[in-house]
Coordinates of C-alpha atoms in Angstrom, one line a residue:
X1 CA 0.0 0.0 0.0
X2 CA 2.8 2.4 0.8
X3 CA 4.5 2.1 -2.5
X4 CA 1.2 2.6 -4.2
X5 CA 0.8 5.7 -2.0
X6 CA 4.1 6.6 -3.0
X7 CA 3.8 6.2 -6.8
X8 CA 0.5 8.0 -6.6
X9 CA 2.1 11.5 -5.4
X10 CA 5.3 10.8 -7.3
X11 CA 2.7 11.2 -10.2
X12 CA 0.6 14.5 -8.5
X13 CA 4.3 16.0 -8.3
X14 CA 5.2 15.1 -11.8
X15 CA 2.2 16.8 -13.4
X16 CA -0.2 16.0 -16.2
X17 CA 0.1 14.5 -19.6
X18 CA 2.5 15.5 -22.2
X19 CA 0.9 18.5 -24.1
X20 CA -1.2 19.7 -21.2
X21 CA -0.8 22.8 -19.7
X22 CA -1.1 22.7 -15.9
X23 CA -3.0 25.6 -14.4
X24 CA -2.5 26.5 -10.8
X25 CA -4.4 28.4 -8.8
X26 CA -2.5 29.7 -5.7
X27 CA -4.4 29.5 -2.5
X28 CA -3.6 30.1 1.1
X29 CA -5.0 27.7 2.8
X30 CA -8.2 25.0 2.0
X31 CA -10.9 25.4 4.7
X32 CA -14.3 23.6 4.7
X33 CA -15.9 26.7 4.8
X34 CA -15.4 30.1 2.5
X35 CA -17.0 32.9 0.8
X36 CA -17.9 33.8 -3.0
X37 CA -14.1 34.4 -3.5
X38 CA -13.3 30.8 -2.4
X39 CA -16.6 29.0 -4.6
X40 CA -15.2 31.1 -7.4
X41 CA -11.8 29.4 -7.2
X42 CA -13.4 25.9 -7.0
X43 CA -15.8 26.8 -10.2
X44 CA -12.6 28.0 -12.1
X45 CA -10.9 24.9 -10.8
X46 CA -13.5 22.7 -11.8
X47 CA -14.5 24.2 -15.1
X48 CA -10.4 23.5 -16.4
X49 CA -10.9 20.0 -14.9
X50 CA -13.6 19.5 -17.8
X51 CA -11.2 20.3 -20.3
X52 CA -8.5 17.8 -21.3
X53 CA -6.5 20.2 -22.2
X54 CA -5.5 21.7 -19.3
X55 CA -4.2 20.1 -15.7
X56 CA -5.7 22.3 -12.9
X57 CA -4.0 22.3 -9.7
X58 CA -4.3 23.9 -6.7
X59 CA -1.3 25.4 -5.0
X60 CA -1.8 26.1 -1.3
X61 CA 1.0 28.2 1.1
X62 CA 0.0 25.8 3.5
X63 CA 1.6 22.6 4.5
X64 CA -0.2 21.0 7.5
X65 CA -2.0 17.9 7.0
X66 CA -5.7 19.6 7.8
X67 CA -5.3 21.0 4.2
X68 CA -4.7 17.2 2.4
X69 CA -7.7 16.4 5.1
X70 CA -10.0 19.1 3.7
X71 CA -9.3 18.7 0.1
X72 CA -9.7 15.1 0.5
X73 CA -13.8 16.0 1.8
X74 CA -14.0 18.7 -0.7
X75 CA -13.5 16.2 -3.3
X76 CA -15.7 13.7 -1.9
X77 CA -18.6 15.7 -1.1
X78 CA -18.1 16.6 -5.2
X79 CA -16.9 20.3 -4.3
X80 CA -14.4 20.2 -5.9
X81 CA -14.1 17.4 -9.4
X82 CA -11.8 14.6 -9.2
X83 CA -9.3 16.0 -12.0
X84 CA -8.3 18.6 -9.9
X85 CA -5.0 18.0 -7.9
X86 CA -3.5 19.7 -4.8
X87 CA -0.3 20.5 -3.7
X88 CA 1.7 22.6 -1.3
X89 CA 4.1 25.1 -1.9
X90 CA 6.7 22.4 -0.5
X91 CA 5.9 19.8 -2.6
X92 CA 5.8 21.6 -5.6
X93 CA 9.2 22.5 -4.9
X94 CA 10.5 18.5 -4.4
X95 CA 12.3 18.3 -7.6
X96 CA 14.2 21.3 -6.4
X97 CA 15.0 19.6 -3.3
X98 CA 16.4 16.6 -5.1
X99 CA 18.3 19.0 -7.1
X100 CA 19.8 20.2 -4.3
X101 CA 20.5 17.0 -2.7
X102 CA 18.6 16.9 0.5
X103 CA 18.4 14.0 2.6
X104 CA 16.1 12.3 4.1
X105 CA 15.4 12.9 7.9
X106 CA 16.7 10.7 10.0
X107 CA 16.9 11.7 13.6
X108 CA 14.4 9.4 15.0
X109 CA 15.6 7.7 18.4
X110 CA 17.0 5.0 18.0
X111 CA 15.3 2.0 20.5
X112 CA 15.5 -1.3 21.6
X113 CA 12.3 -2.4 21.9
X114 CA 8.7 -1.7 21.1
X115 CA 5.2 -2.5 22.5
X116 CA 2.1 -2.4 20.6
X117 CA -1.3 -0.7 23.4
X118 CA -4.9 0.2 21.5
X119 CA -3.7 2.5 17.9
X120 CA -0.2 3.3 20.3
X121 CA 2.8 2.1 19.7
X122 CA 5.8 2.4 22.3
X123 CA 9.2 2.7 21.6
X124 CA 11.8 2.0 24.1
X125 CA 15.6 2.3 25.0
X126 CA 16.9 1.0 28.1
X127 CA 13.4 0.4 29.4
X128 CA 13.0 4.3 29.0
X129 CA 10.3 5.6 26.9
X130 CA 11.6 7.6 23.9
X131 CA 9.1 7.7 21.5
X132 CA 5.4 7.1 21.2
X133 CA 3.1 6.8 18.0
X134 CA -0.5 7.3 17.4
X135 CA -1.8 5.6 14.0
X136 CA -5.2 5.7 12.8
X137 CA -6.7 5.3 8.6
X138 CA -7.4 8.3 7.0
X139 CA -8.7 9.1 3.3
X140 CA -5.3 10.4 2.1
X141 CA -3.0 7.0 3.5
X142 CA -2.6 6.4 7.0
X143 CA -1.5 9.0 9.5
X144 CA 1.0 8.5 12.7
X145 CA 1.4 11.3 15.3
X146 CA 4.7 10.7 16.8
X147 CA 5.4 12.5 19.5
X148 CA 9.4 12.3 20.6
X149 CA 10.5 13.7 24.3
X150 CA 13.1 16.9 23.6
X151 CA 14.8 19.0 26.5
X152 CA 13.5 22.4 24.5
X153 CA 9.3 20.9 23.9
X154 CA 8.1 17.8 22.8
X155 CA 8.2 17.0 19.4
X156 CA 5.1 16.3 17.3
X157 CA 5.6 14.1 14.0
X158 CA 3.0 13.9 11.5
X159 CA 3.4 11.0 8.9
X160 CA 1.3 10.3 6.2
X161 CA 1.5 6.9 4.6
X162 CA 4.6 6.3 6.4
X163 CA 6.7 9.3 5.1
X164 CA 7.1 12.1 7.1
X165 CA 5.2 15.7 6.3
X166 CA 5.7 17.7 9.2
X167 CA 7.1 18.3 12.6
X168 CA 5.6 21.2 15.7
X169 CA 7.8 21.6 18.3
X170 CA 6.1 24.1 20.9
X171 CA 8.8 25.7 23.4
X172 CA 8.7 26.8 27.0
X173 CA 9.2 30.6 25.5
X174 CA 5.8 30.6 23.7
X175 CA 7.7 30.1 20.3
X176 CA 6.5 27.5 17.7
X177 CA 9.3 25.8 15.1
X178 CA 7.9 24.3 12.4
X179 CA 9.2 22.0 9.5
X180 CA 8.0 21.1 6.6
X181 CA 8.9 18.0 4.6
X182 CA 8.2 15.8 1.1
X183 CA 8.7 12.4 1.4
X184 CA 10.0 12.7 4.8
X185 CA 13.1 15.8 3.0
X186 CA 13.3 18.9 4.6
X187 CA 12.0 22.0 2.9
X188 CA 11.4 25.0 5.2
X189 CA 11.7 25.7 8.9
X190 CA 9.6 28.5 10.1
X191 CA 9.7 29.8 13.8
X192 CA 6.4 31.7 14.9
X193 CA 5.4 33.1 18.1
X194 CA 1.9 33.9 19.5
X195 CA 1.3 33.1 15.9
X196 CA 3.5 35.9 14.4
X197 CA 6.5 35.6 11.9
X198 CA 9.7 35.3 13.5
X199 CA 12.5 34.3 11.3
X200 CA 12.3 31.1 8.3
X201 CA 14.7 29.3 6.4
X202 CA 14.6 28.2 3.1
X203 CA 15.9 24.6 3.7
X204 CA 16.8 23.7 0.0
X205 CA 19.3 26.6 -0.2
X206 CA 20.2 27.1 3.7
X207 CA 19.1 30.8 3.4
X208 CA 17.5 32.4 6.3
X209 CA 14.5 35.1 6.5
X210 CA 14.0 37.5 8.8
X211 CA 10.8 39.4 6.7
X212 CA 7.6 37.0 6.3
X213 CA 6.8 37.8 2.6
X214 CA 11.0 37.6 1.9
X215 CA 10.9 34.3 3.5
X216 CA 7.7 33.4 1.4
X217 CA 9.2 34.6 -2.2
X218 CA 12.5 32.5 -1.4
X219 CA 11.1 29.0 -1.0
X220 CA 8.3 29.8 -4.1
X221 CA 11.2 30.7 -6.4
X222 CA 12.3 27.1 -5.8
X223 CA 8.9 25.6 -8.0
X224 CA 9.6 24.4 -11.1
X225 CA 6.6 25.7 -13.4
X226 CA 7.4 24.5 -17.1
X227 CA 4.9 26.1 -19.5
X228 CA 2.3 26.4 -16.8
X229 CA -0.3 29.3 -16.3
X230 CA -0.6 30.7 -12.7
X231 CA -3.6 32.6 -11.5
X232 CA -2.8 34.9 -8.2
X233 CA -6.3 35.6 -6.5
X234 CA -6.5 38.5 -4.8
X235 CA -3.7 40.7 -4.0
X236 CA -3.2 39.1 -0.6
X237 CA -0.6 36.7 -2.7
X238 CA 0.7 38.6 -5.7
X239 CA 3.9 39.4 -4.1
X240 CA 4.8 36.1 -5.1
X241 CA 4.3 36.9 -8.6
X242 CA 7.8 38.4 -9.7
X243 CA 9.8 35.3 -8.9
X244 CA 7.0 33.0 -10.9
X245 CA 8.5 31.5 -13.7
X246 CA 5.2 31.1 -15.5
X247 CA 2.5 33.0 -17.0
X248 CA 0.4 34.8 -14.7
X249 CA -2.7 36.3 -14.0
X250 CA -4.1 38.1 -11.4
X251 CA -7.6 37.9 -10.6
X252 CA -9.1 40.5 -8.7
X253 CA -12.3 39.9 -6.4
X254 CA -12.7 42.8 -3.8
X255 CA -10.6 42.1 -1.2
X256 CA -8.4 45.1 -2.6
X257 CA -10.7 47.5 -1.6
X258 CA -11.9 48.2 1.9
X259 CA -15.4 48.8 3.4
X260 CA -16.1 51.9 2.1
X261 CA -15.2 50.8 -1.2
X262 CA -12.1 52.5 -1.5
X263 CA -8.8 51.0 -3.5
X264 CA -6.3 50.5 -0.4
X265 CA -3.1 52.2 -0.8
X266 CA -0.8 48.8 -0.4
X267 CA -3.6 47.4 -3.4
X268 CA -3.2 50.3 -5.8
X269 CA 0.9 49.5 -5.3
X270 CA 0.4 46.2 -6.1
X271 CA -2.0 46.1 -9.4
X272 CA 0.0 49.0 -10.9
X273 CA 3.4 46.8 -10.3
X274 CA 1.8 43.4 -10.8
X275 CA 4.4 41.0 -12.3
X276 CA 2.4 39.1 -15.2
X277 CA 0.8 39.0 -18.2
X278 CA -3.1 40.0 -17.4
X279 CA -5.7 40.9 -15.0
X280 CA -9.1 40.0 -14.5
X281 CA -12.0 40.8 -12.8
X282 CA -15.7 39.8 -12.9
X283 CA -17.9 42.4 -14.2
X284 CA -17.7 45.4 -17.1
X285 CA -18.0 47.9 -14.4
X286 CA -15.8 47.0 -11.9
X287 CA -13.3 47.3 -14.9
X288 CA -14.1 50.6 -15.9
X289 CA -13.5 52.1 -12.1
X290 CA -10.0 50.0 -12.3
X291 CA -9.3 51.9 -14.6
X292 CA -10.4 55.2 -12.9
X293 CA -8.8 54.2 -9.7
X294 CA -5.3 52.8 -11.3
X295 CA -2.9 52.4 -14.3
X296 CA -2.8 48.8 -14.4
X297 CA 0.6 46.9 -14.9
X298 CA -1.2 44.4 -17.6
X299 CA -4.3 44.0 -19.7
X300 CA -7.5 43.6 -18.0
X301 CA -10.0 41.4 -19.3
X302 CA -13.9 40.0 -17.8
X303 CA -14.7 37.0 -16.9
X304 CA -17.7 36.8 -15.3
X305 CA -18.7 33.9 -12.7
X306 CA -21.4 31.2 -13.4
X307 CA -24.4 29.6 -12.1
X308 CA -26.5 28.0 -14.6
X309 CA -30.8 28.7 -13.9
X310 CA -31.7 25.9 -12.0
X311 CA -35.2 24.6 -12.7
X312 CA -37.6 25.9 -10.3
X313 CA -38.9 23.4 -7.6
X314 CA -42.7 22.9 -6.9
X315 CA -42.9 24.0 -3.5
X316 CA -43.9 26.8 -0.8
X317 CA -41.3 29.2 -0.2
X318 CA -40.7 30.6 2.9
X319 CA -38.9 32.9 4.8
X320 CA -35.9 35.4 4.4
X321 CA -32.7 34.3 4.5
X322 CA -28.8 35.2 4.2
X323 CA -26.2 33.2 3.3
X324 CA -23.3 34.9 3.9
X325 CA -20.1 35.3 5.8
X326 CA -20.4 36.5 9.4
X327 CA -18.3 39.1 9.6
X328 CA -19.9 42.5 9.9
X329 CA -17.4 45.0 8.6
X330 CA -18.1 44.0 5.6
X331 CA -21.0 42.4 5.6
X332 CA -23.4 44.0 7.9
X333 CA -26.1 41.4 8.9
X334 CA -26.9 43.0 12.1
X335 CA -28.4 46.0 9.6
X336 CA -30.7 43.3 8.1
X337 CA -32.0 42.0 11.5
X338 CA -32.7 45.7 13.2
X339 CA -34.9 46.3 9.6
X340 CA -36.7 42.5 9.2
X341 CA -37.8 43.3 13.8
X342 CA -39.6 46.6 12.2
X343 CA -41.8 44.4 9.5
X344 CA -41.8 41.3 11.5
X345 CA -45.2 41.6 12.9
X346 CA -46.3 42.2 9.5
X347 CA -45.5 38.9 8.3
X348 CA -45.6 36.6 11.0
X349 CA -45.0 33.3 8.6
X350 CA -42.4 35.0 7.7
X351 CA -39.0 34.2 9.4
X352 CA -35.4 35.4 8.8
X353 CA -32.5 32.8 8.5
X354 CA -28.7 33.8 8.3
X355 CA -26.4 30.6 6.6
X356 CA -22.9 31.3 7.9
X357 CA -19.9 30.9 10.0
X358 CA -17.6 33.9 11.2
X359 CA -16.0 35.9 13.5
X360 CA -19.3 38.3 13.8
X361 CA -21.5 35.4 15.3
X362 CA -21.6 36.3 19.0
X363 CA -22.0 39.6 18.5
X364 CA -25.0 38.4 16.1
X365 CA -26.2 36.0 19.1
X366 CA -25.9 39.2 21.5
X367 CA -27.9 41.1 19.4
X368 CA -30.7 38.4 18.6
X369 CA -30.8 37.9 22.1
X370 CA -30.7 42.1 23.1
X371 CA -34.0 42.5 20.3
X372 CA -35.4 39.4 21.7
X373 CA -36.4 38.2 18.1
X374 CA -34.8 34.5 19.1
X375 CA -38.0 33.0 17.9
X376 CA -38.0 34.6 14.1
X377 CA -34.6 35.5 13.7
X378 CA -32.2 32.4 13.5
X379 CA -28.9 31.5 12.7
X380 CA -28.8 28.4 11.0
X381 CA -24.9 27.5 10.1
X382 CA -23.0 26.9 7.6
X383 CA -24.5 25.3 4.7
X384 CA -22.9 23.1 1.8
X385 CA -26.0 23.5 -0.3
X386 CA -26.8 27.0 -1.0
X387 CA -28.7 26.3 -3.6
X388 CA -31.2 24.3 -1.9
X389 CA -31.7 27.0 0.3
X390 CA -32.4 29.4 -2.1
X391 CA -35.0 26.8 -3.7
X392 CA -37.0 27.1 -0.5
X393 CA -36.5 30.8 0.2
X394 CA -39.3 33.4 -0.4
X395 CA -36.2 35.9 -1.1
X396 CA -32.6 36.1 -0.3
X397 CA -30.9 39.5 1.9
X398 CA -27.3 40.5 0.8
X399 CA -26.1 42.9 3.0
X400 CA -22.0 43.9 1.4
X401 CA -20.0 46.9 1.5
X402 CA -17.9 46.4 -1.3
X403 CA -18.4 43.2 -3.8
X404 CA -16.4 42.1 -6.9
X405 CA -18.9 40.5 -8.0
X406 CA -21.5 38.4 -5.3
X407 CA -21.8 34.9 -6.1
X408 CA -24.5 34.4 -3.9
X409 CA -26.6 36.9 -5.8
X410 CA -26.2 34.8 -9.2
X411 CA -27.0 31.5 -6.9
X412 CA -30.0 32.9 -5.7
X413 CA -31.2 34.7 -9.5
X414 CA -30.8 30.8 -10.7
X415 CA -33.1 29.4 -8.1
X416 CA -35.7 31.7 -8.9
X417 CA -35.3 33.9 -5.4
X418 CA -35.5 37.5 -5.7
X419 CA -32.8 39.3 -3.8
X420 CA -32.3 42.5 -1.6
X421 CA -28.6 43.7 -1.9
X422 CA -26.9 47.1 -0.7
X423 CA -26.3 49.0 -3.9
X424 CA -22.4 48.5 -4.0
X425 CA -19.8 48.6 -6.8
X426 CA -19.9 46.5 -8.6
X427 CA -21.6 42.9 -9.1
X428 CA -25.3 43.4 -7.9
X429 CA -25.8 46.8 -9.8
X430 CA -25.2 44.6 -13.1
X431 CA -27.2 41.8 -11.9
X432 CA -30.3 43.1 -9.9
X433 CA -33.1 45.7 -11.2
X434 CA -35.0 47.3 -8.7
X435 CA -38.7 46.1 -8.8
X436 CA -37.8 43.4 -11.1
X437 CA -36.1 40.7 -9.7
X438 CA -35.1 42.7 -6.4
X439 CA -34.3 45.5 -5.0
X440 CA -30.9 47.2 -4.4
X441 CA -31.1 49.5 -0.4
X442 CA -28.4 51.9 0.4
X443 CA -26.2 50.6 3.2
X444 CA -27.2 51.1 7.0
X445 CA -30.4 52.8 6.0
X446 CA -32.3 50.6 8.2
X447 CA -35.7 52.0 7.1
X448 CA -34.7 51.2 3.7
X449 CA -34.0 47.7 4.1
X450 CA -37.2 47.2 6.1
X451 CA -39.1 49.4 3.0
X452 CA -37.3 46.9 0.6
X453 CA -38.3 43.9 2.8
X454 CA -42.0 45.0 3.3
X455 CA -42.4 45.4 -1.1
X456 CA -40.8 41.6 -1.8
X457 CA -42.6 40.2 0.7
X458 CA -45.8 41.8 -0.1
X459 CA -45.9 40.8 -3.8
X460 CA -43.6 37.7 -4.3
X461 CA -44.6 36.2 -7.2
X462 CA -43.9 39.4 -9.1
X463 CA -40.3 39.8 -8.4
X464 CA -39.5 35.4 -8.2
X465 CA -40.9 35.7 -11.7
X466 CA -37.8 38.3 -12.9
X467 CA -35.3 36.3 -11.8
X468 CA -34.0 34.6 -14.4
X469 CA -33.8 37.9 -16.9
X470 CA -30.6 38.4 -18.0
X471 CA -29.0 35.2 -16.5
X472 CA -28.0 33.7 -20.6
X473 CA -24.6 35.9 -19.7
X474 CA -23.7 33.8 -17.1
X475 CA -24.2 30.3 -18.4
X476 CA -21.7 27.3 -17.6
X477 CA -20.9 27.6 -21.4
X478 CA -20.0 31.1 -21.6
X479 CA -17.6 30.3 -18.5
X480 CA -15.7 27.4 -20.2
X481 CA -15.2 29.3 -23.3
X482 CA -14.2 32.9 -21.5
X483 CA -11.2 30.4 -19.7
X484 CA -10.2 28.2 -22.5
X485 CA -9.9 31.4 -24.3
X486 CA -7.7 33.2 -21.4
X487 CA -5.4 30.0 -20.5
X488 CA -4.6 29.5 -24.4
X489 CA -3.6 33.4 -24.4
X490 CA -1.4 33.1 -21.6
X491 CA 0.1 29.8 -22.8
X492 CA 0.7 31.8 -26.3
X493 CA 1.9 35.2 -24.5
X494 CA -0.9 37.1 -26.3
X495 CA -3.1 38.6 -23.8
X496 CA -2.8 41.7 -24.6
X497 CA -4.5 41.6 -27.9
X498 CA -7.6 39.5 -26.2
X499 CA -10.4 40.9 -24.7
X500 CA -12.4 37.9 -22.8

């Protein structure tokens, strides 16, 4: 089993067939959870994984065994298609490694005996305990926590089919060292404490790093791309674009603007000295304003998300909901709720539920709890199946300060629920008409959004009934097309003469 394990991500590190170009998608880390930015990753993912052509792969800064956990669910639970492959930064950069002739790790303790108790395993020397491991099966190959007794903190070993991955040692000085290897070869060593950067070293080339993104750029430089195409998503990772050797794009969603909407300084810096070949964003409008806002370092091309018009279900719709993420800066939920308690009594079939996970839900809770509208207004969790809550929803309440696009509002359009939205650059203005399929409310007018509320509510059939005008721009077709066309320009070097 291990040497089929082995073989196996030999192959994931080697890459696709011969005349395929591999397209990576660069990723900070793979939760479970995630907001439009994150399902529009997955969609781009999963749209190149339909075409033979190309080899998608996602690239994650993050090397801890969650991520292979979570990418193995996402996969399962059909998130994310089958074609798609993930690495780490680390194990993209294995060949590298090899290159350099790294070794193996082999500092284990050595022992004399060992004694099998329950999924333990005991290692002993001298009839002193030196090293313990915990083994249980996971998807991705079996994984042992080994922890090993060390004057400084106990070490923690993670193997995964019997190689090592990684190795936490937690010191008496709050610091955390962590090292990273493929196929049990070191690659970096980063030393953190109460979670911040403290100094890394680039274990391939021995070069230390006192600055985090310094530290980041010389372990990426390592990767050996080939003709691949590299899409940076947001600007949160395009520093690591000048030492890609690849074809890159950078896709911008709105996480370069803040609340009010506002291009942040550090942003502006980084589009107008972006290291690649072309930028994209989702909708017409948003790149008109980029070009009000900045001079941008490449072309800039649309491609806009898609969600294909799902057949309407037979059903009674009910209530109001959200699905969103909790986090109230930018998305102001606690808006919606003061406004739905002012029409409540109006509608009393009518309930509000909020689909979500973030770092705004107690203060949600508080506030449920402060309005006592517990029995009307509920949060209901993170949901894997927007869609299906859509299908069931009388309409859906977007409450966002500044949106790229809005994902959400295309889901809900497609399932034939109407949808309130802050009228925000850039998405819902191109995809919601007030008193057709919607209504668009200026932010934290609280009478507003109860107004809005009151009209959708009051004549439903009208506005479910509009949904689906305008939605042929934004068909799965038009999406496959608008990225062969893209990846095939970047692979040529002749994005600046397309316009997708």
């Amino acid at each position: 089993m291990l040497r089929c394990l082995r073989r196996r991500n030999e192959a994931d590190l080697r890459g696709g067939a011969a005349g395929v170009t591999r397209v990576f998608s660069i990723f900070e880390r793979i939760g479970m959870g995630g907001g439009g930015k994150v399902k529009a990753v997955y969609h781009r993912m999963n749209a190149l994984a339909e075409m033979d052509e190309f080899d998608p792969v996602l690239l994650t800064l993050d090397h801890s065994p969650r991520q292979k956990l979570n990418f193995a669910k996402l996969q399962a639970d059909g998130i994310i298609a089958p074609r798609v492959r993930c690495l780490s930064v680390p194990e993209a950069c294995l060949d590298a490694a090899r290159a350099a002739g790294v070794q193996p790790f082999d500092g284990f303790p050595v022992y004399d005996r060992k004694e099998r108790k329950g999924n333990k395993t005991l290692y002993f020397r001298s009839g002193v305990e030196v090293m313990m491991d915990r083994t249980k099966p996971a998807p991705i190959g079996e994984i042992t926590k080994r922890s090993v007794p060390h004057p400084q903190g106990e070490q923690l070993f993670t193997l995964i089919g019997g190689a090592l991955h990684q190795m936490v040692q937690r010191k008496a000085d709050g610091t955390v060292e962590t090292t990273d290897y493929v196929q049990s070869l070191p690659i970096r060593w980063l030393k953190t404490k109460d979670r911040a950067f403290s100094i890394g070293r680039n274990l391939i080339t021995d070069t230390i790093c006192r600055m985090q993104r310094v530290y980041g750029q010389n372990v990426f430089q390592q990767i050996s791309w080939g003709d691949a195409a590299v899409f940076f998503d947001g600007v949160t990772s395009a520093y690591l674009a000048p030492v890609t050797d690849a074809r890159r794009a950078l896709f911008l969603h709105a996480d370069h603007r803040g609340p009010a909407g506002d291009i942040v300084p550090r942003s502006k810096f980084l589009i107008e000295n972006f290291k690649g070949e072309a930028i994209i964003t989702s909708t017409h409008v948003h790149r008109a304003q980029i070009a009000k806002d900045v001079v941008p370092a490449a072309p800039v091309h649309v491609i806009p998300h898609f969600c294909e018009a799902d057949r309407i279900r037979a059903g009674t719709r009910r209530h109001l909901v959200t699905v969103s993420r909790l986090e109230l800066v930018g998305k102001p939920i606690d808006e919606c709720i003061k406004a739905f308690c002012r029409i409540k009594d109006a509608f009393p079939d009518v309930d509000y539920l909020i689909y979500g996970l973030g770092a705004g839900q107690s203060d949600l809770e508080d506030l449920i709890a402060r309005l006592g509208c517990g029995d009307r207004v509920k949060l209901a969790g993170y949901t894997t199946d927007p869609a299906d809550v859509f299908q069931r929803a009388i309409a859906s309440v977007y409450p966002t300060m500044t949106e790229g696009f809005g994902l959400s509002i295309l889901e809900a359009l497609s399932a034939g629920c109407p949808v309130i939205s802050y009228d925000v650059n850039y998405g819902p203005r191109e995809m919601i008409t007030t008193g057709q399929n919607g209504e668009l409310v200026a932010p934290h007018d609280i009478g507003a959004i109860a107004d809005a509320m009151t009209r959708v509510l009051s004549q439903p059939a009208h506005y479910q009934g509009s949904t689906h005008t305008g939605l042929e721009r934004y068909t799965r077709a038009a999406y496959l097309e608008n990225y062969r066309t893209i990846v095939r320009a970047l692979a040529a070097g002749t994005t600046g003469q397309n316009d997708t």
